[in-house]
XYZ file of C-alpha atoms in Angstrom:
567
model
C 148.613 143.345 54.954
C 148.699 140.320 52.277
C 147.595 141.389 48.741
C 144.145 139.641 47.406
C 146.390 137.413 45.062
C 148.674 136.186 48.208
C 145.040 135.458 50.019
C 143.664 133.486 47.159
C 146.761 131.298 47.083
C 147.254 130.347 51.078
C 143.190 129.657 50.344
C 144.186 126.929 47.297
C 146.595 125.781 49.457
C 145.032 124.752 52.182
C 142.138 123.122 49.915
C 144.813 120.852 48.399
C 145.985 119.885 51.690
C 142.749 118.867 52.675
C 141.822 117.051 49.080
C 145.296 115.162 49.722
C 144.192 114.013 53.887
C 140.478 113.244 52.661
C 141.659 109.881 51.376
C 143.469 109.230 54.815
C 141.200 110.447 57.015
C 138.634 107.950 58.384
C 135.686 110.602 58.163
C 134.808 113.720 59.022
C 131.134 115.152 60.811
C 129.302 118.188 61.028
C 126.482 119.647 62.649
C 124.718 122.602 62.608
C 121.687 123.659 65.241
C 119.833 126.917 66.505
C 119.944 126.784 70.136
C 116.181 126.181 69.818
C 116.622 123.145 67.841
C 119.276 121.813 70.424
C 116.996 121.817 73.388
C 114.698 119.096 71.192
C 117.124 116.637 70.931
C 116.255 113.562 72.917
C 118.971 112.128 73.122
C 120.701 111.442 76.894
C 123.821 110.329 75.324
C 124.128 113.257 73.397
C 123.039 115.559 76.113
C 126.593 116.751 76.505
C 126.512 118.820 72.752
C 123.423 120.588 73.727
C 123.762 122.306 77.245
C 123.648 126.247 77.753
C 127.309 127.130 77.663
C 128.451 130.381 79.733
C 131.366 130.339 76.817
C 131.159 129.576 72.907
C 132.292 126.092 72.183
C 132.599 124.719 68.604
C 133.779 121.872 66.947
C 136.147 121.307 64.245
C 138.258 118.740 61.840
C 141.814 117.904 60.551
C 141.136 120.891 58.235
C 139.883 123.657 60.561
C 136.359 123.416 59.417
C 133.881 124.654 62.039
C 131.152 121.179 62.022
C 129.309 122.443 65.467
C 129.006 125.375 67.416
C 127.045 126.952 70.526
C 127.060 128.792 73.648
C 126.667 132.238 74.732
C 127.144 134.098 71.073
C 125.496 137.388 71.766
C 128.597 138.028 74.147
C 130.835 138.616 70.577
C 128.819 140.806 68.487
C 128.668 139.882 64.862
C 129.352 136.191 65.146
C 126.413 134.191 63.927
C 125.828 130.170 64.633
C 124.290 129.771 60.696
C 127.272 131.829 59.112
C 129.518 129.569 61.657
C 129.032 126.162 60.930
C 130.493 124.955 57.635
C 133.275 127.873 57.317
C 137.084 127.350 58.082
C 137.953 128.657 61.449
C 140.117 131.492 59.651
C 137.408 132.547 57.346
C 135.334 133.616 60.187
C 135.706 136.004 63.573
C 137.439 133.322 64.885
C 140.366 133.219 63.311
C 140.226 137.387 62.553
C 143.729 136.950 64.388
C 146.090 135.347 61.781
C 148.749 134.496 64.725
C 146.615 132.626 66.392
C 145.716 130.457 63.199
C 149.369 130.026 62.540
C 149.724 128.246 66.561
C 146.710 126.631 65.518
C 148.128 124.815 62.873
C 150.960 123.816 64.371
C 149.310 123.082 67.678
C 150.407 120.018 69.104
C 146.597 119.017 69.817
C 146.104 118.803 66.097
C 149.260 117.696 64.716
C 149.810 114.892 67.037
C 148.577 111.446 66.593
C 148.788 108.633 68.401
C 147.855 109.846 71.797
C 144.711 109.323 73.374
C 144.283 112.822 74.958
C 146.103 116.350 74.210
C 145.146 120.216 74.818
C 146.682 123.220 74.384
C 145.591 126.871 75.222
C 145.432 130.304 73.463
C 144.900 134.116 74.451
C 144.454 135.637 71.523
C 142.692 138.735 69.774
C 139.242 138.469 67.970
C 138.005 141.877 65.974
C 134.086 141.890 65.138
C 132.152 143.827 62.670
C 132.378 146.802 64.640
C 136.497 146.821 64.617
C 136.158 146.673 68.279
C 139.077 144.130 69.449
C 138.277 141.795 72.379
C 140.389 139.790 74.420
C 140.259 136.028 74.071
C 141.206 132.321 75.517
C 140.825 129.642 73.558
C 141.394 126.243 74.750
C 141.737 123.398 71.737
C 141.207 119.543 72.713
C 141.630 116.458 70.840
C 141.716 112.964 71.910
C 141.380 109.986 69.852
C 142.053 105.951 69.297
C 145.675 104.800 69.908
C 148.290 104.947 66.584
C 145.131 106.983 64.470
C 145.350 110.273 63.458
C 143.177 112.909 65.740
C 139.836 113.955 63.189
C 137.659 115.903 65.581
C 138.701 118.934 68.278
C 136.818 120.597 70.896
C 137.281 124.385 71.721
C 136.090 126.492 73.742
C 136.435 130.371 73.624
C 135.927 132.621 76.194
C 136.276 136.762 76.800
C 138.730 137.823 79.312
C 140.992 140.767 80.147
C 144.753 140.517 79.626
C 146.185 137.212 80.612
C 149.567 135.485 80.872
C 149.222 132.560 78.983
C 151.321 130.556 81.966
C 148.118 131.870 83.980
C 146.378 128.736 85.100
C 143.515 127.529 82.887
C 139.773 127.949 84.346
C 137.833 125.284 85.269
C 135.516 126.177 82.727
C 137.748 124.952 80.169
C 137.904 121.601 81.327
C 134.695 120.949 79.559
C 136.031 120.637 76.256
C 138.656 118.318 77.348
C 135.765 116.096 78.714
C 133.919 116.758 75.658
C 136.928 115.573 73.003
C 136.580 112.159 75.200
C 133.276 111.506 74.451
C 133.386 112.607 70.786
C 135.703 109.573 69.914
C 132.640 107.367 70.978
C 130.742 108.252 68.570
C 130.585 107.195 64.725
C 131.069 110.288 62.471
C 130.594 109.795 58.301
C 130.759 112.004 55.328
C 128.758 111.160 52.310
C 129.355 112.325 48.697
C 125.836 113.170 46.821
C 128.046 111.848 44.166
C 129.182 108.584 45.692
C 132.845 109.208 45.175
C 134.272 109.942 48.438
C 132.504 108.563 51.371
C 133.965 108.061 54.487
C 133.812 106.245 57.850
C 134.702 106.179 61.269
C 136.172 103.289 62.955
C 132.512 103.483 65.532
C 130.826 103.607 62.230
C 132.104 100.425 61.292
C 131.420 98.975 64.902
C 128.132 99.844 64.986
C 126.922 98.871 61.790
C 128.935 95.946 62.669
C 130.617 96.109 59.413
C 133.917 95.052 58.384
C 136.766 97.952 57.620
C 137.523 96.055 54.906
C 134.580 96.066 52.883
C 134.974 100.053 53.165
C 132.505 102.925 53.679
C 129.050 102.106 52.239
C 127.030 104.836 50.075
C 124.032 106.276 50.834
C 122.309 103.914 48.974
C 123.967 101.096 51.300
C 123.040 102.427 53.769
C 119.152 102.606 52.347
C 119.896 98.281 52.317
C 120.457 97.877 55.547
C 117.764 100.444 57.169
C 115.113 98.220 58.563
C 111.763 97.887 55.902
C 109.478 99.788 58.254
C 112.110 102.799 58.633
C 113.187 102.894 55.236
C 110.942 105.427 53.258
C 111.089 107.677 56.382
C 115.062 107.487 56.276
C 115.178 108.490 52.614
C 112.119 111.008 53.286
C 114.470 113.137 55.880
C 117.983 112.952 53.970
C 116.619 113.396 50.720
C 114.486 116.598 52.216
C 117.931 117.788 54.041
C 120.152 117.440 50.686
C 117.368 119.619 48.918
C 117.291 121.949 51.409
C 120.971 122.111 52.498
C 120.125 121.636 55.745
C 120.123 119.678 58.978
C 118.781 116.534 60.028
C 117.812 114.263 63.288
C 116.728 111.595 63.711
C 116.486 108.159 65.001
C 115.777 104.711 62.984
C 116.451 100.821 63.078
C 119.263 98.895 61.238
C 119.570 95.142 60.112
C 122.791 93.706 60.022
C 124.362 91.143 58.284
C 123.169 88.506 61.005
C 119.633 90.018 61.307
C 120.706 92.039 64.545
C 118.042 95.040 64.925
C 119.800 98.382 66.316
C 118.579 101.520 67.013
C 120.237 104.615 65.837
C 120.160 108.153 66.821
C 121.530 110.303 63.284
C 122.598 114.356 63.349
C 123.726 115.374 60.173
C 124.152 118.605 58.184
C 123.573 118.707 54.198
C 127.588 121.533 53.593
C 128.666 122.054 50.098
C 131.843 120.942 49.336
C 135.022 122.870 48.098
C 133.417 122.309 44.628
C 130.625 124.449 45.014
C 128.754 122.647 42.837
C 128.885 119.554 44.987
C 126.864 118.752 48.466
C 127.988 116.492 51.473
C 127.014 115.198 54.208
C 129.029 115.088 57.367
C 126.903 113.157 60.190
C 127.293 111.847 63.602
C 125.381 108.543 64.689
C 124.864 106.853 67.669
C 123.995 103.214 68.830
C 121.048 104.006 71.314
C 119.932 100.241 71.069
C 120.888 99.420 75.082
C 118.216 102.477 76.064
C 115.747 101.898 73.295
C 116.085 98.576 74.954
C 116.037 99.891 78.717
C 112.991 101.844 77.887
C 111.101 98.892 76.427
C 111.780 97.208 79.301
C 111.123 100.257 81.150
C 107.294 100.964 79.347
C 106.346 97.338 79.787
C 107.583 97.459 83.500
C 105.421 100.710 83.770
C 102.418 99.193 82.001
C 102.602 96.287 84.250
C 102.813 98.828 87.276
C 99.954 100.965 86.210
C 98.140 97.586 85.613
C 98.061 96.242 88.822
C 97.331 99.961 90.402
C 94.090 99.647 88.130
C 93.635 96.544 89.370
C 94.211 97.190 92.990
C 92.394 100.082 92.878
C 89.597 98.369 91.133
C 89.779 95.616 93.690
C 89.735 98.383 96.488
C 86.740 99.505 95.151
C 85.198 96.691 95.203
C 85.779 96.178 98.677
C 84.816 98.772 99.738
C 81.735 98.200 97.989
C 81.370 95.094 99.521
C 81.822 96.734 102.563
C 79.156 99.167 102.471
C 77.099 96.377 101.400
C 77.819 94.249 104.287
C 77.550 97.199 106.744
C 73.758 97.937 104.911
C 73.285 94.333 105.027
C 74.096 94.079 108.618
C 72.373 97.096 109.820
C 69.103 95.730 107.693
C 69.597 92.448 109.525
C 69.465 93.836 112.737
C 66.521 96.296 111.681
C 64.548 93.124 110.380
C 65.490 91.012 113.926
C 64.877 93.980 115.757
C 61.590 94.182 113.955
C 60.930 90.699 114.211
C 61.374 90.735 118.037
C 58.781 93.289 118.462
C 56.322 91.675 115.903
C 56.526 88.459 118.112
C 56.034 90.354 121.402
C 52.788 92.074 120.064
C 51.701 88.868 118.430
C 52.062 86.675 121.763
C 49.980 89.703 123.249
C 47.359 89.070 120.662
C 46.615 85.606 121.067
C 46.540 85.905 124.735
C 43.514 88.079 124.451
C 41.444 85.427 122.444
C 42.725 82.509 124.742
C 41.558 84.175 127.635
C 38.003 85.104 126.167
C 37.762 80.729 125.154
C 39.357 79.889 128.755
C 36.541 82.720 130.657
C 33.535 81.654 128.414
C 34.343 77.903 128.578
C 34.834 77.806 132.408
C 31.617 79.753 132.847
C 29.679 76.938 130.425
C 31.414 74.035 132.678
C 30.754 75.507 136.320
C 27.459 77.178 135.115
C 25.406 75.458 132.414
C 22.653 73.942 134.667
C 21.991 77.770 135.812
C 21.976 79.569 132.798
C 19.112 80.494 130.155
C 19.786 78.846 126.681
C 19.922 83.068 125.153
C 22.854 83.009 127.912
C 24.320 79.584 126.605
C 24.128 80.748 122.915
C 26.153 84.236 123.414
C 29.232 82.639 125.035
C 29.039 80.227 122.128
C 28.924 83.006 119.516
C 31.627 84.727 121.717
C 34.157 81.465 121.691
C 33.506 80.851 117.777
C 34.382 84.207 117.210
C 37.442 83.901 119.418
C 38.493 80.330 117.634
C 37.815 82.021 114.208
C 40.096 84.770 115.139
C 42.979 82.278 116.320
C 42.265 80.225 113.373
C 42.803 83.347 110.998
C 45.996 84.318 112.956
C 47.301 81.007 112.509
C 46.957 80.812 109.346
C 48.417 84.122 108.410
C 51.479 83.494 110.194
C 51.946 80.341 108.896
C 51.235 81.956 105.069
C 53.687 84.912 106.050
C 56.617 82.015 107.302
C 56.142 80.173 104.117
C 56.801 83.237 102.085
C 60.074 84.355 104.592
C 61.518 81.154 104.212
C 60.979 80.862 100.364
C 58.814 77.869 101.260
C 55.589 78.805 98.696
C 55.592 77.650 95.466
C 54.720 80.566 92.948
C 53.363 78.720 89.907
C 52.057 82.158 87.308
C 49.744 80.898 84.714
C 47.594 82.568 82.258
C 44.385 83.809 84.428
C 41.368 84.889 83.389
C 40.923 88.282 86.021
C 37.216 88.507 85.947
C 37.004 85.343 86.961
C 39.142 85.615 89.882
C 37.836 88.569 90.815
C 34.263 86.971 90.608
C 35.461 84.004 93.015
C 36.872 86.221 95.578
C 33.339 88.202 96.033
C 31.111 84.788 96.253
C 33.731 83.972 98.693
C 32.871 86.989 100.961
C 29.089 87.746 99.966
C 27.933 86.412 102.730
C 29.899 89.635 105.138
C 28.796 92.588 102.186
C 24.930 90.892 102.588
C 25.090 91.141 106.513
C 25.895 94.752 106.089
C 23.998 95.522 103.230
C 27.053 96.357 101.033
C 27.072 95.815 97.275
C 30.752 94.731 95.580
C 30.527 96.501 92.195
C 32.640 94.227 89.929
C 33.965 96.538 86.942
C 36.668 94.154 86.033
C 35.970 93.332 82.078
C 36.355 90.261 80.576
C 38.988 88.933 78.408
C 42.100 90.413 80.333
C 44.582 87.785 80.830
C 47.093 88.162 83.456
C 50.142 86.097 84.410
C 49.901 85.159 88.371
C 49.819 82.707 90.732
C 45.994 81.899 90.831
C 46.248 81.352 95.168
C 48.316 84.233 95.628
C 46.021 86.404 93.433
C 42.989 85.033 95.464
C 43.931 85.442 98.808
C 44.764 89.056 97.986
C 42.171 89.854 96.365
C 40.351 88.268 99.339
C 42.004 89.854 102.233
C 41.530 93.643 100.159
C 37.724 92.919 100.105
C 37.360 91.415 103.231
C 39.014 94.733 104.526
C 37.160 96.888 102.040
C 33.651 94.989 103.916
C 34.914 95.422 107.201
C 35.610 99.207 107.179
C 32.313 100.647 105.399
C 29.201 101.173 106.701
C 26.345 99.617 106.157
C 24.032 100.297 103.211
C 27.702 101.363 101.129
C 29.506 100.261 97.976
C 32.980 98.718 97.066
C 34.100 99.261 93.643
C 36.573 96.927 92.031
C 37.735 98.405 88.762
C 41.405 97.720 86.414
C 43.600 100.318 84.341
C 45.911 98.991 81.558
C 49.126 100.001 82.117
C 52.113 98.788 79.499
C 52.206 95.522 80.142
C 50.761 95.115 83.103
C 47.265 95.197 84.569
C 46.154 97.927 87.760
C 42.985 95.999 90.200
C 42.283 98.439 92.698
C 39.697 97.810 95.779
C 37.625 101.296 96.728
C 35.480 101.622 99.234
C 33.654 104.839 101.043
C 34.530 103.460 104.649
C 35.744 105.245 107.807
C 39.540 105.596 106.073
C 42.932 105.734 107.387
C 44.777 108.265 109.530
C 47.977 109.490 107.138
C 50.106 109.308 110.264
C 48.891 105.167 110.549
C 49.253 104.575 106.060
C 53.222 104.419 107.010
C 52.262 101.675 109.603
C 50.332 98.918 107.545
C 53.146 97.571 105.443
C 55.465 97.794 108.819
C 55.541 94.471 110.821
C 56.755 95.755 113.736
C 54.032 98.404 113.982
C 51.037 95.285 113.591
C 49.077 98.053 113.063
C 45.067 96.996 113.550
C 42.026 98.268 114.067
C 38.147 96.975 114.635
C 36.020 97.699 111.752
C 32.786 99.534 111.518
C 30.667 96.733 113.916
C 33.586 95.438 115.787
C 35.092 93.621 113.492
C 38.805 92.078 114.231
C 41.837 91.801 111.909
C 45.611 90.062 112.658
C 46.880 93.004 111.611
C 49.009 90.285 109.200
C 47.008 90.722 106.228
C 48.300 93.657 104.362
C 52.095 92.619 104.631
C 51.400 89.322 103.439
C 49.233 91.245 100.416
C 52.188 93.488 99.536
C 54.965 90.491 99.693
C 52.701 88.203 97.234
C 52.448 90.882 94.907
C 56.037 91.797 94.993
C 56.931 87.889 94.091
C 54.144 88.395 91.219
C 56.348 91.501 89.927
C 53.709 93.852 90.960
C 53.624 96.577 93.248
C 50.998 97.490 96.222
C 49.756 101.324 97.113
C 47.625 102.876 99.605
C 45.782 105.830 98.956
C 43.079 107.027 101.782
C 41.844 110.204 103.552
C 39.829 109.867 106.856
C 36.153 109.682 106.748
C 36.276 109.383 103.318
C 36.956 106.244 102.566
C 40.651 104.044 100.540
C 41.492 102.768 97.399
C 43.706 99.807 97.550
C 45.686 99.226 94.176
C 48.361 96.559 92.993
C 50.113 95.537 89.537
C 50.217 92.281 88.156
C 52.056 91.697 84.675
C 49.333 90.693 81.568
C 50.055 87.439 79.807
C 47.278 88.785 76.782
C 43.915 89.152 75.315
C 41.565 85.841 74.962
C 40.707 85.777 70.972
């Protein structure tokens, strides 16, 4: 066993021999994550460092410092990835086996240069805390640029039971040959807090698309060529890791010397050096600028996508909405033509009843008037007037009602008076309440302006009365009162009259149904009146309701919109 003393010099040794390389040695990286770190790294280039190994792989340089480590740990008791990563491999369990740090050294993986690829394999002897000794293969890969010097090897240890070491190497190990490979593709630096011995990769330079010559920039060079926008975020996260000795990750933009912007992806680890007083930096970086690029392309091809599946979807929509519309649309045309036929067949059955009472009566005055009394003479006339005023009314309904269907009648709303409106209707029709003794109660007060159509307005407040008349008996009342409402004026018609069946209210707006009936001394209606009533109103911006019980009498009420008050 060596004494302390004989430790403490192999230990200065070695750190002379790596003080002496440091100047020759294009840079050297480190990195240092808990597994739960490593599975946040985003990087798919990187990918490779971070996987679950079934082994323990770890990372070193030209100096047999451990700069990354991970894998399955808990399978060597008492080796810890924090105390790992920063310590010389024979400082830690590792290297417990001095004969196996001896090969090391002289390994031809690590003392070779010039060749792009190399490995070499160990079984060996590692004792943890416990003294317990386990058996070992380690398999040591290096690969690097042609004619320079290897910096960074790959290992990869793994428990076994005794092995030849002719035995032939797992497949297992293979993966940090592969891994060696990639390593040399990526930039690796070391920066000095102090300033005075920085150091760069050959990537490094290639990527920041920097000349060798110029030599490796500081930290504060590399502050001058972050891009503005990233700048205070860069300094933010080294300056925090340097404080905290710890790691770092990250990516940020560059601007080179011909105002090229570049993505980077930056792993680091804050290590002090041999000086104790002194911290370092040893960092990996990574040009990620073709898939920050890709994914641009990538987002905007996505936005575009989801963009025209709003817009299909939204077009769907809409025609499908315009589909339902046209199926309600086509289903209400065929409802209205349907409705249309059937008002036409009742209506050509309605004025063939008055034609044949004018053709009867009038034959019987030609073949009979020398025979009959004059009382005999003056009933058929009464009959045929009655018949001609009845055609004449139907006529003209139907031609009102066409007019309105084909958007033929002008609707010209002016300021109205309604009292006196309401006043002209009733002279209109005295002449019918005074044959039956009925008295039209005007309640309508003065000074209520409404906006309407002064013809509309009279012929429904005409054909309401006229109907109120014909249904009452004699010796009765119809009421005509109003009711403010908002902006808009309620008229409604009462009357005490025979009233309406609730199975026939459904049928009076209907114009299929040309639902009529005689009043209380015979009277006749087209049946036309009460549609034409509610359409007016509805081109007025009103509204027409029904409400009636039988033998009891109705109330007829509709809306019209007020214009004002007279002053």
């Amino acid at each position: 066993m060596k004494s302390r003393s004989a430790k403490n010099k192999e230990s200065d040794s070695r750190r002379k021999r790596a003080n002496n390389s440091d100047k020759k040695s294009s840079g050297k990286t480190t990195q240092q994550k808990k597994k739960s770190d490593i599975k946040n790294i985003n990087s798919d280039s990187l990918s490779f460092m971070f996987m679950n190994f079934p082994d323990i792989l770890w990372i070193f340089d030209n100096h047999l410092q451990i700069i990354f480590c991970t894998g399955e740990i808990k399978k060597i008791p008492g080796i810890n990835l924090n105390k790992l990563t920063g310590k010389y491999v024979e400082e830690t369990l590792l290297g417990s086996d001095k004969k196996f740090i001896r090969s090391m050294k002289n390994s031809p993986a690590i003392t070779s240069s010039g060749k792009n690829y190399i490995s070499d394999r160990f079984i060996h002897s590692i004792k943890n805390k416990n003294r317990k000794t386990l058996q070992v293969e380690t398999t040591i890969t290096a690969a690097g640029e042609p004619k320079k010097k290897h910096e960074i090897f790959a290992a990869v240890t793994r428990i076994i039971e005794k092995k030849s070491h002719s035995e032939k190497i797992p497949d297992e190990t293979n993966l940090s040959m592969t891994l060696a490979k990639q390593l040399i593709h990526l930039g690796t630096y070391q920066f000095d807090k102090s300033g005075k011995n920085n150091h760069c990769s050959d990537e490094v330079f290639k990527i920041f698309e920097r000349s060798a010559d110029e030599g490796c920039f500081s930290l504060e060079g590399l502050y001058r060529v972050v891009h503005p926008d990233d700048k205070s975020f860069v300094i933010k996260s080294i300056t925090n890791a340097f404080q905290k000795k710890t790691q770092f990750d990250f990516e940020f933009r560059i601007v080179t010397s011909e105002g090229k912007i570049k993505y980077l992806h930056n792993i680091g680890q804050v290590l002090r050096s041999e000086k104790k007083s002194s911290l370092r930096i040893f960092g990996i970086v990574l040009d990620i600028t073709d898939r920050k690029t890709n994914d641009e392309k990538l987002g905007k091809y996505l936005f575009e996508l989801k963009r025209n599946k709003e817009l299909l979807e939204d077009k769907a929509l809409e025609l499908s909405s315009l589909n339902e519309q046209l199926k309600s649309a086509t289903e209400e045309l065929r409802r209205t033509n349907d409705a249309k036929d059937k008002f036409f067949s009742i209506l050509a059955h309605d004025l063939r009843s008055p034609f044949h009472g004018l053709l009867g009566f009038s034959n019987m005055l030609v073949a009979e008037f020398d025979n009959l009394s004059d009382t005999e003479k003056k009933n058929m006339a009464e009959r045929i007037n009655l018949s001609a005023h009845y055609m004449f009314k139907l006529i003209e309904n139907l031609l009102e009602w066409s007019r309105l269907q084909s958007g033929r009648m002008e609707i010209n709303p002016i300021k109205t008076e309604l009292r006196e409106v309401v006043l002209y209707s009733i002279n209109l029709l005295s002449n019918s309440a005074v044959a039956k003794q009925i008295v039209i109660v005007n309640n309508v007060p003065e000074n209520i302006i409404a906006f309407a159509d002064t013809n509309m307005l009279n012929s429904v407040l005409e054909n309401l009365l006229s109907n109120a008349i014909k249904f009452s008996k004699r010796n009765s009342e119809v009421i005509i009162n109003t009711t403010m409402l908002n902006n808009f004026v309620e008229i409604s018609v009462n009357d005490s009259g025979v009233g309406i069946k609730k199975s026939d209210i459904e049928k009076l707006f209907k114009i299929d149904s040309h639902h009529s009936t005689t009043g209380t001394e015979e009277e006749r209606g087209t049946g036309l009146g009460l549609i034409i009533c509610k359409e007016m109103i509805e081109k007025l911006g009103g509204s027409l309701k029904v409400a009636s019980r039988e033998n009891e009498g109705s109330t007829f009420s509709f809306t019209i919109p007020l214009a004002g008050s007279i002053s």
